[in-house]
Structure formats: structure tokens, C-alpha cells
Amino acid sequence: MASEYGLLIDYDWCTGCHTCEVACQMEHKLPVGQFGIKVSELGPWEYKPEVWQFSYVPLPTDQCDLCRSRVAAGKLPSCVQHCQAKCMEYGKVEDLAKKLTDHKKQVLFAL
């Protein structure tokens, strides 16, 4: 069964602040070491002379339920609400997919 809702993350703007992780842990009362969303580092490595890849990518885990109870109450998922860089968006997968052409460093998670 395909998911109707998901997260669009523009990881070009993610600063790696981990606020999404903390907000999720607090919302779901997850113990230390468990995450609904986890910020991963990509890089650093040099792929052309003096051109480096180094990014942060927030990745939903199997424990992510897109904050079902928050969304049912008309709120955004906690990670989206608290993202300081505003690089995360919640919505219908069909609508989010249309935005993938807006910027090259985006990922869409259908959960």
C-alpha cells in the first residue's frame, strides 16, 4: 500500500543542527539512542580539485509515524515544526513530488 503523506527534505539547506532529532525524541519519549528521524553526514570528500561534498541528510527511521497524533490534531510533524533551517516539508506525496524539480538536493520520503 502506497503512503499518501510524506516528507520532502531539501538537504542543501540542512545545517546538521539535530533539532529534528531532539524534537522527535521529545515528542515520542524515545530513549537515548533511538530516533524517529536521524541526521546523517554525507562526506566530506573531494570529487574535483578543491570541490567538496559535505552535506547533512535527515533520514526518517522505522520508528517514524509522521507524528500521527500531532497531524490528527491539525499540527505539523514535530521534526518539520522545529526544523531551524525550514528545509523539511510535510504533505501529500503527490504534491511534494511536484516540488522535486525546484532544487537538485532534495529527497522525498513516503512513509
Short mmCIF file of N, CA, C and O in Angstrom, two decimals:
data_model
loop_
_atom_site.label_atom_id
_atom_site.label_comp_id
_atom_site.label_asym_id
_atom_site.label_seq_id
_atom_site.Cartn_x
_atom_site.Cartn_y
_atom_site.Cartn_z
N MET A 1 0.84 -1.19 0.00
CA MET A 1 0.00 0.00 0.00
C MET A 1 0.89 1.25 0.00
O MET A 1 1.76 1.40 0.83
N ALA A 2 0.67 2.12 -0.92
CA ALA A 2 1.46 3.35 -1.03
C ALA A 2 1.01 4.36 0.02
O ALA A 2 -0.16 4.45 0.36
N SER A 3 1.97 5.11 0.53
CA SER A 3 1.67 6.14 1.52
C SER A 3 1.14 7.38 0.83
O SER A 3 1.63 7.77 -0.23
N GLU A 4 0.16 8.00 1.44
CA GLU A 4 -0.41 9.21 0.88
C GLU A 4 0.38 10.45 1.31
O GLU A 4 0.45 11.42 0.60
N TYR A 5 1.00 10.39 2.50
CA TYR A 5 1.72 11.53 3.05
C TYR A 5 3.19 11.21 3.24
O TYR A 5 3.58 10.05 3.42
N GLY A 6 4.01 12.25 3.21
CA GLY A 6 5.44 12.05 3.37
C GLY A 6 6.16 13.33 3.73
O GLY A 6 5.55 14.35 4.03
N LEU A 7 7.48 13.25 3.67
CA LEU A 7 8.37 14.37 3.97
C LEU A 7 9.22 14.68 2.75
O LEU A 7 9.78 13.76 2.13
N LEU A 8 9.33 15.94 2.42
CA LEU A 8 10.26 16.41 1.40
C LEU A 8 11.35 17.16 2.14
O LEU A 8 11.07 18.09 2.90
N ILE A 9 12.58 16.72 1.95
CA ILE A 9 13.70 17.32 2.66
C ILE A 9 14.69 17.88 1.64
O ILE A 9 15.19 17.16 0.78
N ASP A 10 14.94 19.18 1.73
CA ASP A 10 15.92 19.85 0.88
C ASP A 10 17.22 19.88 1.67
O ASP A 10 17.46 20.76 2.50
N TYR A 11 18.06 18.86 1.46
CA TYR A 11 19.24 18.72 2.30
C TYR A 11 20.36 19.69 1.95
O TYR A 11 21.37 19.76 2.65
N ASP A 12 20.20 20.48 0.92
CA ASP A 12 21.18 21.52 0.63
C ASP A 12 21.14 22.59 1.72
O ASP A 12 22.12 23.28 1.96
N TRP A 13 19.99 22.72 2.40
CA TRP A 13 19.82 23.75 3.42
C TRP A 13 19.97 23.22 4.84
O TRP A 13 20.01 24.00 5.79
N CYS A 14 20.01 21.90 5.01
CA CYS A 14 20.15 21.33 6.36
C CYS A 14 21.52 21.70 6.93
O CYS A 14 22.55 21.51 6.29
N THR A 15 21.52 22.25 8.14
CA THR A 15 22.77 22.68 8.79
C THR A 15 23.33 21.62 9.73
O THR A 15 24.38 21.82 10.32
N GLY A 16 22.61 20.53 9.91
CA GLY A 16 23.07 19.48 10.81
C GLY A 16 22.89 19.82 12.27
O GLY A 16 23.60 19.31 13.13
N CYS A 17 21.91 20.66 12.59
CA CYS A 17 21.71 21.11 13.97
C CYS A 17 21.09 20.03 14.87
O CYS A 17 21.12 20.16 16.09
N HIS A 18 20.51 19.01 14.30
CA HIS A 18 19.89 17.88 15.02
C HIS A 18 18.62 18.26 15.78
O HIS A 18 18.13 17.47 16.58
N THR A 19 18.07 19.44 15.54
CA THR A 19 16.84 19.84 16.22
C THR A 19 15.69 18.90 15.87
O THR A 19 14.87 18.58 16.73
N CYS A 20 15.64 18.42 14.64
CA CYS A 20 14.58 17.48 14.25
C CYS A 20 14.66 16.21 15.08
O CYS A 20 13.64 15.67 15.52
N GLU A 21 15.88 15.72 15.30
CA GLU A 21 16.09 14.52 16.12
C GLU A 21 15.56 14.72 17.53
O GLU A 21 14.83 13.89 18.07
N VAL A 22 15.97 15.82 18.13
CA VAL A 22 15.59 16.10 19.51
C VAL A 22 14.08 16.31 19.63
O VAL A 22 13.44 15.78 20.54
N ALA A 23 13.50 17.05 18.70
CA ALA A 23 12.05 17.29 18.73
C ALA A 23 11.29 15.97 18.64
O ALA A 23 10.31 15.76 19.36
N CYS A 24 11.74 15.09 17.78
CA CYS A 24 11.09 13.78 17.62
C CYS A 24 11.25 12.95 18.89
O CYS A 24 10.28 12.34 19.36
N GLN A 25 12.46 12.91 19.43
CA GLN A 25 12.68 12.14 20.66
C GLN A 25 11.79 12.64 21.79
O GLN A 25 11.22 11.84 22.53
N MET A 26 11.68 13.94 21.92
CA MET A 26 10.85 14.52 22.99
C MET A 26 9.37 14.23 22.74
O MET A 26 8.64 13.87 23.66
N GLU A 27 8.93 14.38 21.53
CA GLU A 27 7.52 14.16 21.17
C GLU A 27 7.08 12.72 21.46
O GLU A 27 6.00 12.48 21.97
N HIS A 28 7.95 11.78 21.12
CA HIS A 28 7.61 10.37 21.25
C HIS A 28 8.20 9.70 22.49
O HIS A 28 8.05 8.49 22.66
N LYS A 29 8.90 10.51 23.30
CA LYS A 29 9.53 9.99 24.52
C LYS A 29 10.43 8.79 24.23
O LYS A 29 10.37 7.77 24.92
N LEU A 30 11.24 8.93 23.20
CA LEU A 30 12.15 7.86 22.81
C LEU A 30 13.39 7.87 23.71
O LEU A 30 13.88 8.94 24.08
N PRO A 31 13.91 6.70 24.06
CA PRO A 31 15.11 6.65 24.89
C PRO A 31 16.34 7.10 24.11
O PRO A 31 16.35 7.12 22.87
N VAL A 32 17.39 7.41 24.83
CA VAL A 32 18.66 7.79 24.22
C VAL A 32 19.09 6.69 23.26
O VAL A 32 19.00 5.50 23.59
N GLY A 33 19.51 7.08 22.07
CA GLY A 33 19.97 6.13 21.08
C GLY A 33 18.89 5.65 20.12
O GLY A 33 19.19 4.91 19.18
N GLN A 34 17.65 6.06 20.32
CA GLN A 34 16.57 5.71 19.40
C GLN A 34 16.05 6.99 18.76
O GLN A 34 15.95 8.02 19.43
N PHE A 35 15.69 6.89 17.49
CA PHE A 35 15.32 8.07 16.73
C PHE A 35 14.14 7.77 15.80
O PHE A 35 14.07 6.70 15.23
N GLY A 36 13.29 8.74 15.63
CA GLY A 36 12.27 8.67 14.59
C GLY A 36 12.81 9.28 13.31
O GLY A 36 12.41 8.93 12.21
N ILE A 37 13.75 10.21 13.49
CA ILE A 37 14.48 10.80 12.36
C ILE A 37 15.91 10.98 12.83
O ILE A 37 16.16 11.32 13.99
N LYS A 38 16.85 10.69 11.96
CA LYS A 38 18.27 10.73 12.31
C LYS A 38 19.02 11.52 11.26
O LYS A 38 18.88 11.28 10.06
N VAL A 39 19.82 12.49 11.70
CA VAL A 39 20.63 13.30 10.78
C VAL A 39 21.93 12.56 10.52
O VAL A 39 22.67 12.22 11.44
N SER A 40 22.19 12.28 9.24
CA SER A 40 23.41 11.59 8.84
C SER A 40 24.31 12.55 8.06
O SER A 40 23.81 13.45 7.38
N GLU A 41 25.61 12.34 8.18
CA GLU A 41 26.58 13.14 7.42
C GLU A 41 26.92 12.42 6.13
O GLU A 41 27.10 11.21 6.11
N LEU A 42 27.01 13.19 5.07
CA LEU A 42 27.42 12.69 3.77
C LEU A 42 28.71 13.41 3.41
O LEU A 42 28.71 14.61 3.12
N GLY A 43 29.81 12.71 3.46
CA GLY A 43 31.12 13.31 3.20
C GLY A 43 31.87 13.56 4.48
O GLY A 43 31.49 13.03 5.51
N PRO A 44 32.88 14.33 4.46
CA PRO A 44 33.39 15.11 3.33
C PRO A 44 34.34 14.29 2.45
O PRO A 44 35.05 13.43 2.93
N TRP A 45 34.30 14.61 1.15
CA TRP A 45 35.29 14.10 0.22
C TRP A 45 35.41 15.08 -0.94
O TRP A 45 34.48 15.78 -1.29
N GLU A 46 36.60 15.10 -1.50
CA GLU A 46 36.89 15.97 -2.64
C GLU A 46 36.64 15.18 -3.92
O GLU A 46 37.23 14.12 -4.11
N TYR A 47 35.75 15.65 -4.79
CA TYR A 47 35.47 14.92 -6.02
C TYR A 47 35.99 15.61 -7.26
O TYR A 47 35.98 15.03 -8.35
N LYS A 48 36.42 16.84 -7.14
CA LYS A 48 37.15 17.58 -8.17
C LYS A 48 38.17 18.40 -7.40
O LYS A 48 38.00 18.63 -6.21
N PRO A 49 39.18 18.89 -8.07
CA PRO A 49 40.13 19.72 -7.34
C PRO A 49 39.43 20.89 -6.64
O PRO A 49 38.72 21.68 -7.27
N GLU A 50 39.55 20.92 -5.34
CA GLU A 50 39.00 21.97 -4.48
C GLU A 50 37.47 22.07 -4.51
O GLU A 50 36.90 23.11 -4.20
N VAL A 51 36.79 20.98 -4.87
CA VAL A 51 35.33 20.91 -4.82
C VAL A 51 34.97 19.73 -3.93
O VAL A 51 35.33 18.59 -4.22
N TRP A 52 34.26 20.05 -2.84
CA TRP A 52 33.98 19.06 -1.81
C TRP A 52 32.50 18.75 -1.68
O TRP A 52 31.65 19.61 -1.89
N GLN A 53 32.21 17.51 -1.32
CA GLN A 53 30.86 17.07 -0.96
C GLN A 53 30.82 16.97 0.56
O GLN A 53 31.61 16.25 1.16
N PHE A 54 29.92 17.71 1.17
CA PHE A 54 29.69 17.59 2.61
C PHE A 54 28.29 18.09 2.88
O PHE A 54 27.98 19.26 2.68
N SER A 55 27.43 17.18 3.25
CA SER A 55 26.03 17.50 3.47
C SER A 55 25.52 16.78 4.71
O SER A 55 26.10 15.79 5.15
N TYR A 56 24.42 17.27 5.22
CA TYR A 56 23.67 16.60 6.27
C TYR A 56 22.34 16.18 5.67
O TYR A 56 21.72 16.95 4.94
N VAL A 57 21.94 14.95 5.96
CA VAL A 57 20.69 14.45 5.41
C VAL A 57 19.84 13.86 6.54
O VAL A 57 20.20 12.83 7.11
N PRO A 58 18.72 14.51 6.90
CA PRO A 58 17.81 13.93 7.87
C PRO A 58 17.07 12.73 7.26
O PRO A 58 16.49 12.85 6.17
N LEU A 59 17.14 11.59 7.91
CA LEU A 59 16.53 10.37 7.39
C LEU A 59 15.50 9.82 8.37
O LEU A 59 15.84 9.50 9.51
N PRO A 60 14.25 9.70 7.96
CA PRO A 60 13.25 9.06 8.82
C PRO A 60 13.62 7.59 9.04
O PRO A 60 14.14 6.93 8.14
N THR A 61 13.38 7.10 10.25
CA THR A 61 13.67 5.71 10.58
C THR A 61 12.37 4.91 10.60
O THR A 61 11.29 5.46 10.40
N ASP A 62 12.49 3.63 10.91
CA ASP A 62 11.30 2.78 11.03
C ASP A 62 10.38 3.23 12.16
O ASP A 62 9.21 2.86 12.20
N GLN A 63 10.90 4.02 13.10
CA GLN A 63 10.10 4.49 14.23
C GLN A 63 9.28 5.74 13.89
O GLN A 63 8.47 6.17 14.69
N CYS A 64 9.47 6.29 12.71
CA CYS A 64 8.73 7.48 12.31
C CYS A 64 7.30 7.11 11.92
O CYS A 64 7.09 6.24 11.07
N ASP A 65 6.35 7.78 12.53
CA ASP A 65 4.94 7.60 12.16
C ASP A 65 4.36 8.91 11.64
O ASP A 65 3.14 9.09 11.60
N LEU A 66 5.25 9.83 11.23
CA LEU A 66 4.87 11.17 10.77
C LEU A 66 4.04 11.90 11.82
O LEU A 66 3.17 12.70 11.49
N CYS A 67 4.31 11.61 13.08
CA CYS A 67 3.61 12.25 14.21
C CYS A 67 2.09 12.18 14.02
O CYS A 67 1.39 13.19 14.03
N ARG A 68 1.63 10.97 13.84
CA ARG A 68 0.22 10.71 13.56
C ARG A 68 -0.72 11.50 14.48
O ARG A 68 -1.68 12.10 14.02
N SER A 69 -0.45 11.51 15.80
CA SER A 69 -1.36 12.21 16.73
C SER A 69 -1.29 13.72 16.55
O SER A 69 -2.31 14.40 16.65
N ARG A 70 -0.11 14.28 16.28
CA ARG A 70 0.01 15.72 16.04
C ARG A 70 -0.74 16.12 14.77
O ARG A 70 -1.46 17.11 14.75
N VAL A 71 -0.54 15.34 13.71
CA VAL A 71 -1.19 15.63 12.43
C VAL A 71 -2.71 15.53 12.57
O VAL A 71 -3.44 16.36 12.03
N ALA A 72 -3.18 14.54 13.33
CA ALA A 72 -4.63 14.40 13.55
C ALA A 72 -5.20 15.61 14.27
O ALA A 72 -6.37 15.94 14.10
N ALA A 73 -4.36 16.29 15.05
CA ALA A 73 -4.78 17.50 15.77
C ALA A 73 -4.57 18.76 14.95
O ALA A 73 -4.71 19.88 15.45
N GLY A 74 -4.19 18.60 13.67
CA GLY A 74 -4.01 19.75 12.78
C GLY A 74 -2.64 20.40 12.86
O GLY A 74 -2.44 21.50 12.35
N LYS A 75 -1.68 19.71 13.48
CA LYS A 75 -0.32 20.25 13.61
C LYS A 75 0.61 19.56 12.61
O LYS A 75 0.29 18.53 12.05
N LEU A 76 1.78 20.15 12.43
CA LEU A 76 2.81 19.54 11.61
C LEU A 76 3.56 18.48 12.41
O LEU A 76 3.59 18.55 13.65
N PRO A 77 4.19 17.53 11.74
CA PRO A 77 5.08 16.62 12.47
C PRO A 77 6.12 17.43 13.23
O PRO A 77 6.56 18.50 12.79
N SER A 78 6.53 16.92 14.36
CA SER A 78 7.44 17.65 15.25
C SER A 78 8.75 18.04 14.56
O SER A 78 9.25 19.15 14.74
N CYS A 79 9.30 17.14 13.74
CA CYS A 79 10.56 17.45 13.07
C CYS A 79 10.40 18.64 12.12
O CYS A 79 11.28 19.51 12.05
N VAL A 80 9.29 18.68 11.41
CA VAL A 80 9.03 19.78 10.47
C VAL A 80 8.80 21.08 11.23
O VAL A 80 9.34 22.13 10.88
N GLN A 81 8.01 21.01 12.29
CA GLN A 81 7.69 22.19 13.09
C GLN A 81 8.95 22.85 13.66
O GLN A 81 9.05 24.06 13.71
N HIS A 82 9.90 22.03 14.09
CA HIS A 82 11.06 22.57 14.80
C HIS A 82 12.31 22.72 13.96
O HIS A 82 13.33 23.18 14.46
N CYS A 83 12.26 22.36 12.68
CA CYS A 83 13.43 22.48 11.82
C CYS A 83 13.85 23.95 11.72
O CYS A 83 13.10 24.78 11.21
N GLN A 84 15.04 24.25 12.20
CA GLN A 84 15.51 25.64 12.23
C GLN A 84 15.83 26.16 10.83
O GLN A 84 15.70 27.35 10.56
N ALA A 85 16.25 25.29 9.94
CA ALA A 85 16.59 25.70 8.57
C ALA A 85 15.37 25.72 7.66
O ALA A 85 15.47 26.15 6.52
N LYS A 86 14.23 25.23 8.15
CA LYS A 86 12.99 25.16 7.36
C LYS A 86 13.21 24.41 6.05
O LYS A 86 12.71 24.79 5.00
N CYS A 87 13.98 23.32 6.13
CA CYS A 87 14.28 22.54 4.93
C CYS A 87 13.41 21.29 4.82
O CYS A 87 13.60 20.48 3.91
N MET A 88 12.46 21.13 5.74
CA MET A 88 11.58 19.96 5.72
C MET A 88 10.14 20.40 5.48
O MET A 88 9.69 21.40 6.02
N GLU A 89 9.45 19.62 4.65
CA GLU A 89 8.05 19.94 4.35
C GLU A 89 7.23 18.66 4.44
O GLU A 89 7.65 17.60 3.98
N TYR A 90 6.06 18.76 5.03
CA TYR A 90 5.13 17.63 5.17
C TYR A 90 3.94 17.87 4.24
O TYR A 90 3.49 19.00 4.08
N GLY A 91 3.46 16.81 3.63
CA GLY A 91 2.27 16.95 2.79
C GLY A 91 1.97 15.68 2.03
O GLY A 91 2.56 14.63 2.27
N LYS A 92 1.04 15.79 1.10
CA LYS A 92 0.68 14.66 0.26
C LYS A 92 1.86 14.38 -0.67
O LYS A 92 2.44 15.31 -1.25
N VAL A 93 2.19 13.11 -0.80
CA VAL A 93 3.33 12.71 -1.63
C VAL A 93 3.19 13.24 -3.05
O VAL A 93 4.15 13.73 -3.63
N GLU A 94 1.99 13.18 -3.59
CA GLU A 94 1.74 13.66 -4.94
C GLU A 94 2.10 15.14 -5.09
O GLU A 94 2.73 15.56 -6.07
N ASP A 95 1.73 15.95 -4.09
CA ASP A 95 2.04 17.38 -4.13
C ASP A 95 3.54 17.64 -3.91
O ASP A 95 4.13 18.50 -4.58
N LEU A 96 4.14 16.90 -2.99
CA LEU A 96 5.56 17.07 -2.70
C LEU A 96 6.41 16.66 -3.90
O LEU A 96 7.42 17.30 -4.19
N ALA A 97 5.99 15.61 -4.60
CA ALA A 97 6.75 15.13 -5.76
C ALA A 97 6.87 16.19 -6.84
O ALA A 97 7.88 16.27 -7.54
N LYS A 98 5.87 17.03 -6.96
CA LYS A 98 5.89 18.11 -7.96
C LYS A 98 6.97 19.14 -7.66
O LYS A 98 7.42 19.86 -8.55
N LYS A 99 7.39 19.21 -6.40
CA LYS A 99 8.40 20.19 -6.00
C LYS A 99 9.83 19.68 -6.17
O LYS A 99 10.77 20.43 -5.96
N LEU A 100 9.99 18.43 -6.54
CA LEU A 100 11.32 17.85 -6.67
C LEU A 100 12.15 18.53 -7.75
O LEU A 100 13.38 18.48 -7.72
N THR A 101 11.52 19.17 -8.70
CA THR A 101 12.27 19.86 -9.75
C THR A 101 12.73 21.26 -9.32
O THR A 101 13.49 21.90 -10.03
N ASP A 102 12.28 21.71 -8.15
CA ASP A 102 12.64 23.04 -7.67
C ASP A 102 14.12 23.16 -7.31
O ASP A 102 14.69 24.25 -7.38
N HIS A 103 14.72 22.07 -6.89
CA HIS A 103 16.08 22.11 -6.38
C HIS A 103 16.68 20.72 -6.50
O HIS A 103 16.00 19.73 -6.31
N LYS A 104 17.96 20.61 -6.78
CA LYS A 104 18.55 19.30 -7.06
C LYS A 104 18.85 18.47 -5.82
O LYS A 104 18.92 17.26 -5.91
N LYS A 105 19.04 19.05 -4.65
CA LYS A 105 19.42 18.27 -3.47
C LYS A 105 18.21 18.07 -2.54
O LYS A 105 18.16 18.59 -1.44
N GLN A 106 17.26 17.28 -3.04
CA GLN A 106 16.06 17.00 -2.26
C GLN A 106 15.82 15.50 -2.25
O GLN A 106 16.20 14.79 -3.18
N VAL A 107 15.19 15.04 -1.19
CA VAL A 107 14.74 13.65 -1.10
C VAL A 107 13.30 13.65 -0.64
O VAL A 107 12.88 14.50 0.15
N LEU A 108 12.53 12.69 -1.14
CA LEU A 108 11.12 12.56 -0.78
C LEU A 108 10.93 11.21 -0.11
O LEU A 108 11.30 10.17 -0.68
N PHE A 109 10.39 11.24 1.09
CA PHE A 109 10.12 10.02 1.84
C PHE A 109 8.60 9.85 1.94
O PHE A 109 7.91 10.70 2.46
N ALA A 110 8.11 8.74 1.42
CA ALA A 110 6.71 8.37 1.56
C ALA A 110 6.65 7.37 2.70
O ALA A 110 7.18 6.27 2.58
N LEU A 111 6.04 7.78 3.78
CA LEU A 111 6.04 6.93 4.98
C LEU A 111 4.68 6.39 5.31
O LEU A 111 3.69 7.00 5.12
#
